[in-house]
Coordinates of C-alpha atoms and ligand atoms in Angstrom, one line a residue:
M1 CA -15.8 -7.2 7.4
T2 CA -18.7 -7.5 5.0
A3 CA -18.8 -9.5 1.9
T4 CA -20.1 -7.7 -1.1
R5 CA -20.4 -8.4 -4.8
R6 CA -21.0 -5.3 -6.8
T7 CA -21.5 -4.4 -10.4
F8 CA -20.3 -1.0 -11.4
L9 CA -22.8 1.2 -13.2
T10 CA -21.3 3.9 -15.1
A11 CA -22.2 7.5 -14.3
A12 CA -25.3 8.6 -16.1
G13 CA -25.0 12.0 -17.6
C14 CA -28.1 11.9 -19.7
A15 CA -31.2 9.8 -20.4
G16 CA -31.1 6.6 -22.3
L17 CA -27.8 5.4 -20.9
L18 CA -26.9 1.9 -22.1
G19 CA -23.3 1.4 -21.1
L20 CA -22.5 -0.6 -18.0
G21 CA -19.5 -2.6 -17.2
V22 CA -17.6 -4.3 -14.5
T23 CA -14.1 -3.4 -13.4
A24 CA -13.0 -6.9 -12.7
T25 CA -12.9 -9.7 -15.2
T26 CA -14.1 -12.5 -13.1
G27 CA -15.1 -14.9 -15.9
E28 CA -17.7 -17.4 -14.6
S29 CA -16.3 -17.6 -11.1
E30 CA -18.2 -16.2 -8.2
T31 CA -15.5 -14.2 -6.4
T32 CA -16.6 -12.5 -3.2
V33 CA -14.8 -9.3 -2.1
S34 CA -14.5 -8.2 1.4
R35 CA -13.6 -4.6 2.4
D36 CA -11.9 -3.4 5.5
S37 CA -10.2 -0.1 6.5
Y38 CA -8.2 1.4 9.4
T39 CA -6.4 4.6 10.1
I40 CA -2.7 5.4 10.5
R41 CA -1.4 8.5 12.4
S42 CA -4.8 8.4 14.2
G43 CA -5.7 11.5 16.2
T44 CA -3.1 13.7 14.4
D45 CA -3.7 16.1 11.5
Q46 CA -1.9 13.4 9.4
E47 CA -4.6 10.8 10.2
T48 CA -5.5 8.9 7.0
T49 CA -7.4 5.8 6.0
V50 CA -5.9 2.6 4.7
F51 CA -8.4 0.6 2.6
V52 CA -8.0 -3.2 2.3
T53 CA -10.0 -5.1 -0.3
S54 CA -9.6 -8.9 -0.3
A55 CA -11.0 -11.4 -2.8
S56 CA -12.0 -14.9 -1.8
E57 CA -9.5 -16.2 -4.3
S58 CA -6.0 -15.9 -3.2
G59 CA -3.5 -14.0 -5.3
P60 CA -0.9 -11.3 -5.3
T61 CA -1.1 -8.2 -3.1
V62 CA -1.1 -4.8 -4.7
M63 CA -0.6 -1.5 -2.9
V64 CA -1.7 1.8 -4.5
V65 CA -0.8 5.2 -2.9
G66 CA -2.0 8.7 -3.7
G67 CA -1.7 12.1 -2.1
V68 CA 2.0 11.8 -1.2
H69 CA 2.1 15.3 -2.5
G70 CA -1.0 17.2 -1.3
N71 CA -1.6 19.4 -4.3
E72 CA -1.6 16.6 -6.8
N73 CA -5.4 16.2 -6.9
G74 CA -5.4 13.7 -9.8
G75 CA -3.2 11.3 -7.8
Y76 CA -5.4 11.1 -4.7
T77 CA -8.7 11.2 -6.7
A78 CA -7.6 8.3 -8.8
A79 CA -6.4 6.4 -5.7
E80 CA -9.8 7.0 -4.1
K81 CA -11.4 5.4 -7.1
V82 CA -9.0 2.4 -7.0
A83 CA -9.9 2.0 -3.3
Q84 CA -13.5 1.2 -4.4
W85 CA -12.6 -1.3 -7.1
D86 CA -13.8 -4.9 -7.0
I87 CA -11.0 -7.3 -7.5
A88 CA -11.0 -10.9 -8.8
R89 CA -8.3 -12.3 -6.6
G90 CA -5.6 -11.4 -4.1
T91 CA -5.5 -8.2 -2.0
L92 CA -5.7 -4.5 -2.8
V93 CA -4.3 -2.1 -0.2
T94 CA -4.9 1.6 -0.9
I95 CA -3.8 4.8 0.8
P96 CA -5.5 7.5 -1.2
K97 CA -4.3 10.5 0.9
A98 CA -0.9 9.5 2.1
N99 CA -0.2 13.0 3.3
A100 CA -3.6 14.1 4.5
A101 CA -2.4 17.3 6.1
A102 CA -0.8 18.4 2.8
V103 CA -4.0 17.4 0.9
E104 CA -6.0 19.4 3.3
E105 CA -3.8 22.5 2.6
D106 CA -3.7 21.7 -1.2
S107 CA 0.0 22.1 -1.0
R108 CA 2.8 19.7 -2.0
I109 CA 4.2 19.7 1.5
A110 CA 2.2 20.4 4.7
D111 CA 2.9 23.6 6.5
G112 CA 6.1 23.1 8.5
G113 CA 6.6 19.7 7.0
V114 CA 9.0 18.1 4.6
D115 CA 8.7 16.4 1.2
L116 CA 7.2 13.1 2.1
N117 CA 8.5 11.4 -1.0
R118 CA 12.1 12.0 0.2
Q119 CA 11.7 10.3 3.6
F120 CA 12.1 6.7 2.5
P121 CA 15.9 6.0 2.4
T122 CA 16.9 2.7 1.0
G123 CA 18.0 0.2 3.7
E124 CA 17.2 2.6 6.6
E125 CA 14.3 3.5 8.8
P126 CA 12.0 6.1 7.2
E127 CA 12.8 9.6 8.5
T128 CA 9.4 10.9 9.8
E129 CA 6.5 9.5 11.8
L130 CA 4.2 9.7 8.7
A131 CA 6.8 7.9 6.5
R132 CA 7.3 5.2 9.2
A133 CA 3.5 4.7 9.4
I134 CA 3.2 4.3 5.6
W135 CA 6.2 2.0 5.5
G136 CA 4.5 0.1 8.3
V137 CA 1.6 -0.6 5.9
V138 CA 4.2 -2.0 3.4
E139 CA 5.7 -4.2 6.0
R140 CA 2.3 -5.4 7.2
F141 CA 1.0 -6.4 3.8
Q142 CA 4.2 -7.1 1.9
P143 CA 2.8 -6.1 -1.4
D144 CA 4.1 -7.7 -4.6
T145 CA 3.4 -4.5 -6.5
V146 CA 3.5 -0.9 -5.2
I147 CA 2.1 2.0 -7.3
D148 CA 2.5 5.6 -6.3
L149 CA 0.3 8.1 -8.2
H150 CA 1.6 11.7 -8.9
E151 CA 1.2 14.7 -11.0
S152 CA 3.8 17.0 -12.4
V153 CA 4.1 20.1 -14.6
G154 CA 5.5 19.5 -18.0
I155 CA 6.2 16.4 -20.0
Y156 CA 9.1 14.0 -19.2
D157 CA 11.8 14.0 -21.9
G158 CA 14.5 12.0 -20.3
D159 CA 15.6 14.4 -17.5
M160 CA 13.8 16.1 -14.7
V161 CA 14.4 19.6 -15.9
G162 CA 11.2 20.2 -17.8
G163 CA 9.0 18.2 -15.4
V164 CA 8.2 14.5 -15.2
G165 CA 4.6 14.4 -16.4
Q166 CA 3.3 11.6 -18.7
A167 CA 5.8 9.0 -17.5
I168 CA 5.7 5.7 -15.8
F169 CA 8.9 5.0 -13.9
S170 CA 9.4 1.4 -13.0
S171 CA 11.6 -0.8 -10.9
W172 CA 14.5 -2.5 -12.8
D173 CA 13.2 -6.0 -13.4
D174 CA 12.1 -6.9 -16.9
R175 CA 8.6 -7.6 -15.8
A176 CA 8.1 -4.2 -14.4
F177 CA 9.5 -2.5 -17.4
S178 CA 7.5 -4.5 -19.9
D179 CA 4.3 -4.0 -17.9
A180 CA 4.9 -0.3 -17.8
R181 CA 5.6 -0.2 -21.5
A182 CA 2.4 -2.1 -22.2
A183 CA 0.4 0.2 -20.0
A184 CA 1.9 3.3 -21.6
D185 CA 1.1 1.9 -25.1
Y186 CA -2.5 1.1 -24.1
L187 CA -3.0 4.6 -22.7
N188 CA -1.5 6.2 -25.7
D189 CA -3.6 4.1 -28.1
N190 CA -6.9 4.6 -26.2
Y191 CA -6.8 7.6 -23.9
V192 CA -4.2 10.1 -25.2
S193 CA -5.2 12.0 -28.3
R194 CA -3.1 15.1 -28.1
D195 CA 0.3 15.3 -29.8
G196 CA 3.2 15.4 -27.4
Y197 CA 1.2 14.0 -24.5
D198 CA 2.1 10.3 -25.0
F199 CA 3.3 8.5 -21.9
T200 CA 6.8 7.3 -21.8
V201 CA 8.6 4.7 -19.7
D202 CA 11.9 4.9 -17.8
P203 CA 13.4 2.7 -15.1
F204 CA 14.0 4.3 -11.7
S205 CA 17.1 6.4 -11.4
S206 CA 20.1 4.8 -9.6
S207 CA 20.4 5.2 -5.8
S208 CA 23.3 7.5 -6.2
N209 CA 21.3 10.1 -8.2
E210 CA 19.0 12.7 -6.7
P211 CA 16.2 12.6 -5.9
T212 CA 16.5 9.9 -3.3
G213 CA 14.2 8.7 -0.5
L214 CA 11.2 7.8 -2.8
L215 CA 8.6 5.4 -1.5
T216 CA 8.6 3.3 -4.7
H217 CA 12.4 3.1 -4.8
K218 CA 12.5 1.8 -1.2
A219 CA 9.7 -0.7 -1.9
A220 CA 11.7 -2.0 -4.9
R221 CA 15.1 -2.1 -3.3
D222 CA 14.2 -3.2 0.2
T223 CA 11.3 -5.6 -0.4
D224 CA 11.8 -6.7 -4.0
A225 CA 8.3 -5.4 -4.9
V226 CA 7.6 -4.5 -8.5
A227 CA 7.1 -0.8 -8.2
F228 CA 5.8 2.0 -10.4
L229 CA 5.8 5.8 -9.9
V230 CA 3.2 7.2 -12.3
E231 CA 3.2 10.9 -13.2
A232 CA 0.4 12.6 -15.2
T233 CA 1.0 16.1 -16.4
S234 CA -1.1 18.9 -15.0
D235 CA -0.3 21.1 -18.0
D236 CA -3.4 22.3 -19.7
T237 CA -5.2 19.0 -18.7
A238 CA -8.5 18.8 -16.9
L239 CA -8.7 17.0 -13.6
D240 CA -11.0 14.4 -15.1
T241 CA -8.5 13.5 -17.7
R242 CA -5.6 13.2 -15.2
V243 CA -7.7 11.0 -13.0
Q244 CA -8.7 8.9 -16.0
W245 CA -5.1 8.5 -17.1
L246 CA -3.9 7.5 -13.6
T247 CA -6.8 5.2 -13.0
K248 CA -6.4 3.4 -16.4
I249 CA -2.7 3.0 -16.0
T250 CA -3.2 1.5 -12.5
Q251 CA -5.8 -0.8 -14.0
Q252 CA -3.4 -1.9 -16.7
L253 CA -0.5 -2.4 -14.3
V254 CA -2.5 -4.6 -11.9
E255 CA -4.9 -6.3 -14.4
E256 CA -3.1 -9.7 -14.1
D257 CA -2.3 -9.4 -10.4
V258 CA -5.7 -8.8 -8.9
L259 CA -8.3 -7.9 -11.6
T260 CA -8.2 -11.3 -13.4
S261 CA -9.3 -14.5 -11.9
S262 CA -6.9 -17.5 -12.4
D263 CA -9.9 -19.6 -13.5
G264 CA -12.7 -18.6 -15.8
G265 CA -12.4 -17.0 -19.1
S266 CA -9.3 -15.0 -18.7
G267 CA -7.1 -17.6 -17.1
G268 CA -4.8 -17.5 -20.2
D269 CA -3.5 -14.2 -19.0
G270 CA -1.7 -16.0 -16.3
G271 CA 0.8 -17.3 -18.8
D272 CA 2.5 -13.9 -18.9
D273 CA 3.5 -14.3 -15.3
G274 CA 5.4 -17.6 -15.9
G275 CA 9.1 -16.8 -15.6
D276 CA 8.9 -13.2 -14.4
D277 CA 9.7 -13.2 -10.8
G278 CA 12.1 -16.0 -10.2
S279 CA 12.6 -14.8 -6.7
D280 CA 9.0 -15.6 -5.8
G281 CA 8.1 -19.0 -7.2
N282 CA 4.7 -19.0 -5.4
D283 CA 3.2 -16.8 -8.1
G284 CA 3.8 -19.4 -10.7
G285 CA 1.4 -21.8 -9.2
D286 CA -1.6 -20.8 -11.2
D287 CA 0.1 -21.0 -14.5
G288 CA 0.7 -24.7 -14.9
D289 CA -1.9 -25.1 -17.6
N290 CA -0.2 -22.7 -19.9
E291 CA 3.4 -23.7 -19.3
Q292 CA 4.0 -24.6 -22.9
N293 CA 2.0 -21.7 -24.3
E294 CA 2.5 -18.0 -24.3
A295 CA -0.7 -16.2 -23.8
P296 CA -2.0 -13.9 -26.6
V297 CA -2.2 -10.1 -26.3
A298 CA -5.5 -8.5 -27.0
R299 CA -5.5 -4.9 -28.5
I300 CA -8.4 -2.9 -29.8
R301 CA -7.9 -0.1 -32.2
T302 CA -10.8 2.3 -32.6
T303 CA -11.7 4.5 -35.5
P304 CA -12.0 7.4 -34.7
S305 CA -9.0 7.0 -32.4
D306 CA -10.3 9.3 -29.7
T307 CA -13.5 7.8 -28.2
T308 CA -13.3 8.9 -24.6
G309 CA -14.4 11.9 -22.6
G310 CA -17.5 12.7 -24.7
A311 CA -15.5 12.7 -28.0
L312 CA -18.4 11.0 -29.8
E313 CA -21.8 12.2 -30.8
R314 CA -25.1 10.4 -31.1
G315 CA -25.4 8.6 -34.4
D316 CA -21.6 8.2 -34.7
T317 CA -20.3 4.8 -35.9
V318 CA -17.2 3.5 -34.3
T319 CA -15.1 0.7 -36.0
L320 CA -13.4 -1.7 -33.6
D321 CA -10.4 -3.4 -35.0
A322 CA -8.7 -6.3 -33.2
S323 CA -5.9 -6.8 -35.7
P324 CA -3.2 -5.2 -33.5
S325 CA -3.7 -8.2 -31.2
S326 CA -0.9 -10.8 -31.4
D327 CA 0.3 -14.2 -30.2
G328 CA 4.0 -14.6 -29.7
D329 CA 4.2 -18.4 -30.3
G330 CA 1.2 -19.1 -32.5
E331 CA -1.8 -17.4 -33.9
I332 CA -5.1 -16.0 -32.8
V333 CA -7.9 -18.2 -33.9
E334 CA -10.9 -16.3 -32.5
Y335 CA -12.0 -12.8 -31.9
M336 CA -15.1 -12.2 -29.7
W337 CA -16.7 -9.0 -28.7
D338 CA -18.9 -7.8 -25.8
T339 CA -20.5 -4.7 -27.2
D340 CA -23.4 -4.4 -24.7
G341 CA -21.3 -4.5 -21.5
D342 CA -23.0 -7.6 -20.1
G343 CA -19.8 -9.5 -19.6
S344 CA -20.3 -12.2 -22.2
F345 CA -18.7 -12.2 -25.6
E346 CA -21.5 -12.6 -28.2
E347 CA -20.2 -11.2 -31.5
S348 CA -17.3 -12.8 -33.4
G349 CA -15.0 -11.3 -36.0
E350 CA -11.7 -9.4 -36.3
T351 CA -13.6 -6.1 -36.6
A352 CA -16.9 -4.9 -35.3
E353 CA -18.9 -1.8 -35.8
M354 CA -21.1 0.0 -33.3
T355 CA -23.5 2.8 -34.0
L356 CA -24.2 4.8 -30.9
S357 CA -27.8 5.9 -30.8
T358 CA -27.9 7.1 -27.2
C359 CA -25.5 9.2 -25.1
G360 CA -23.6 7.7 -22.3
R361 CA -20.4 5.8 -21.7
Y362 CA -20.1 2.4 -23.3
R363 CA -17.5 -0.2 -22.4
V364 CA -16.6 -2.6 -25.2
S365 CA -14.5 -5.7 -24.5
L366 CA -12.5 -7.9 -26.9
Q367 CA -11.5 -11.5 -26.1
V368 CA -8.9 -13.2 -28.3
T369 CA -8.2 -16.9 -28.2
D370 CA -4.9 -18.4 -29.5
D371 CA -4.4 -21.7 -31.2
K372 CA -3.8 -23.5 -27.8
G373 CA -7.0 -22.1 -26.2
A374 CA -5.4 -19.3 -24.1
T375 CA -7.4 -16.1 -24.0
A376 CA -6.7 -12.4 -23.3
T377 CA -9.0 -9.4 -23.2
D378 CA -8.8 -5.7 -23.9
E379 CA -11.4 -3.0 -23.6
A380 CA -12.3 0.4 -25.0
I381 CA -14.5 3.1 -23.7
L382 CA -16.9 4.9 -26.1
S383 CA -18.2 8.1 -24.6
V384 CA -21.1 9.8 -26.3
K385 CA -21.9 13.4 -25.2
Ligands
ZN401 ZN1 4.3 14.2 -6.7

């Protein structure tokens, strides 16, 4: 395994690119990240790679899966991006192309195969070699959080009839549901601009209801993992957009698990974890400092509201408003902005303005501090075509 520390440079579509950013919020700490990979179903047409990224700082284990259905390109493309992420702590296990044979054929189910996402019965051995191999990865790493990325036709409206797109289905615990809700809100505020395309949240259906045998259901029921099944719609939506939605949702869902260091500037985020998983007291260890204080929530509202995907033009001014931020048990006493993507927060004020003189993709971050000194961050992407 090789230790690496990388800074992500955003893709340059034109000259004069200014934006740069890091995926992980590592504060001042020097986290090192090591990367490893291995294959399952080796030597068969189902052979696929499991990517394992470990941070030097211990923390939760997150597993992200894509390509369970081979024609859901957004799912496996997003998972491939996740596999390359730097993390601030813990372990990130990714299987981007869970059903590689189906991906190869660009079909939901590989020729002669079965629907992989029906082969994980609760309380029983998975039903196919491939499902057993994937479940073996779950048993090996025992993830605290499992996320499965999918696409669907249609928009979910409470039943499966019209499709299940634009939905985050979560395991039943309060933490999973509130994390899913927060991720959906964040996406809807920052990345969904079309009417009717907002993400909704629903808990997993009960084990007596079809469909059964889903990977995320088994992970939640058999291992107590927090689990999410994320569905983006493929209706009239470009691949780039689907990938962005699925990637940003994953980022939001795992931000506190593996993208935020327990020390450094964003340690206050840990306060959210306090009483969540009573079954697993180990996770609470980092939170001692904030025991008496609920961490604030950072939220950026932009004007115009749609700033992604090249929505902005050179010379546009964007207003950044931090007033949707909140603190449940006190008040926010400081708003700081990083508008040049260098990782330090140099501008203060509840609002900030940016005039974008060059094209490219800018990442703006907000850090809020509550009256007890706990912090939280949010970010917005400003994309100038
Ligand atoms: Zn699917």
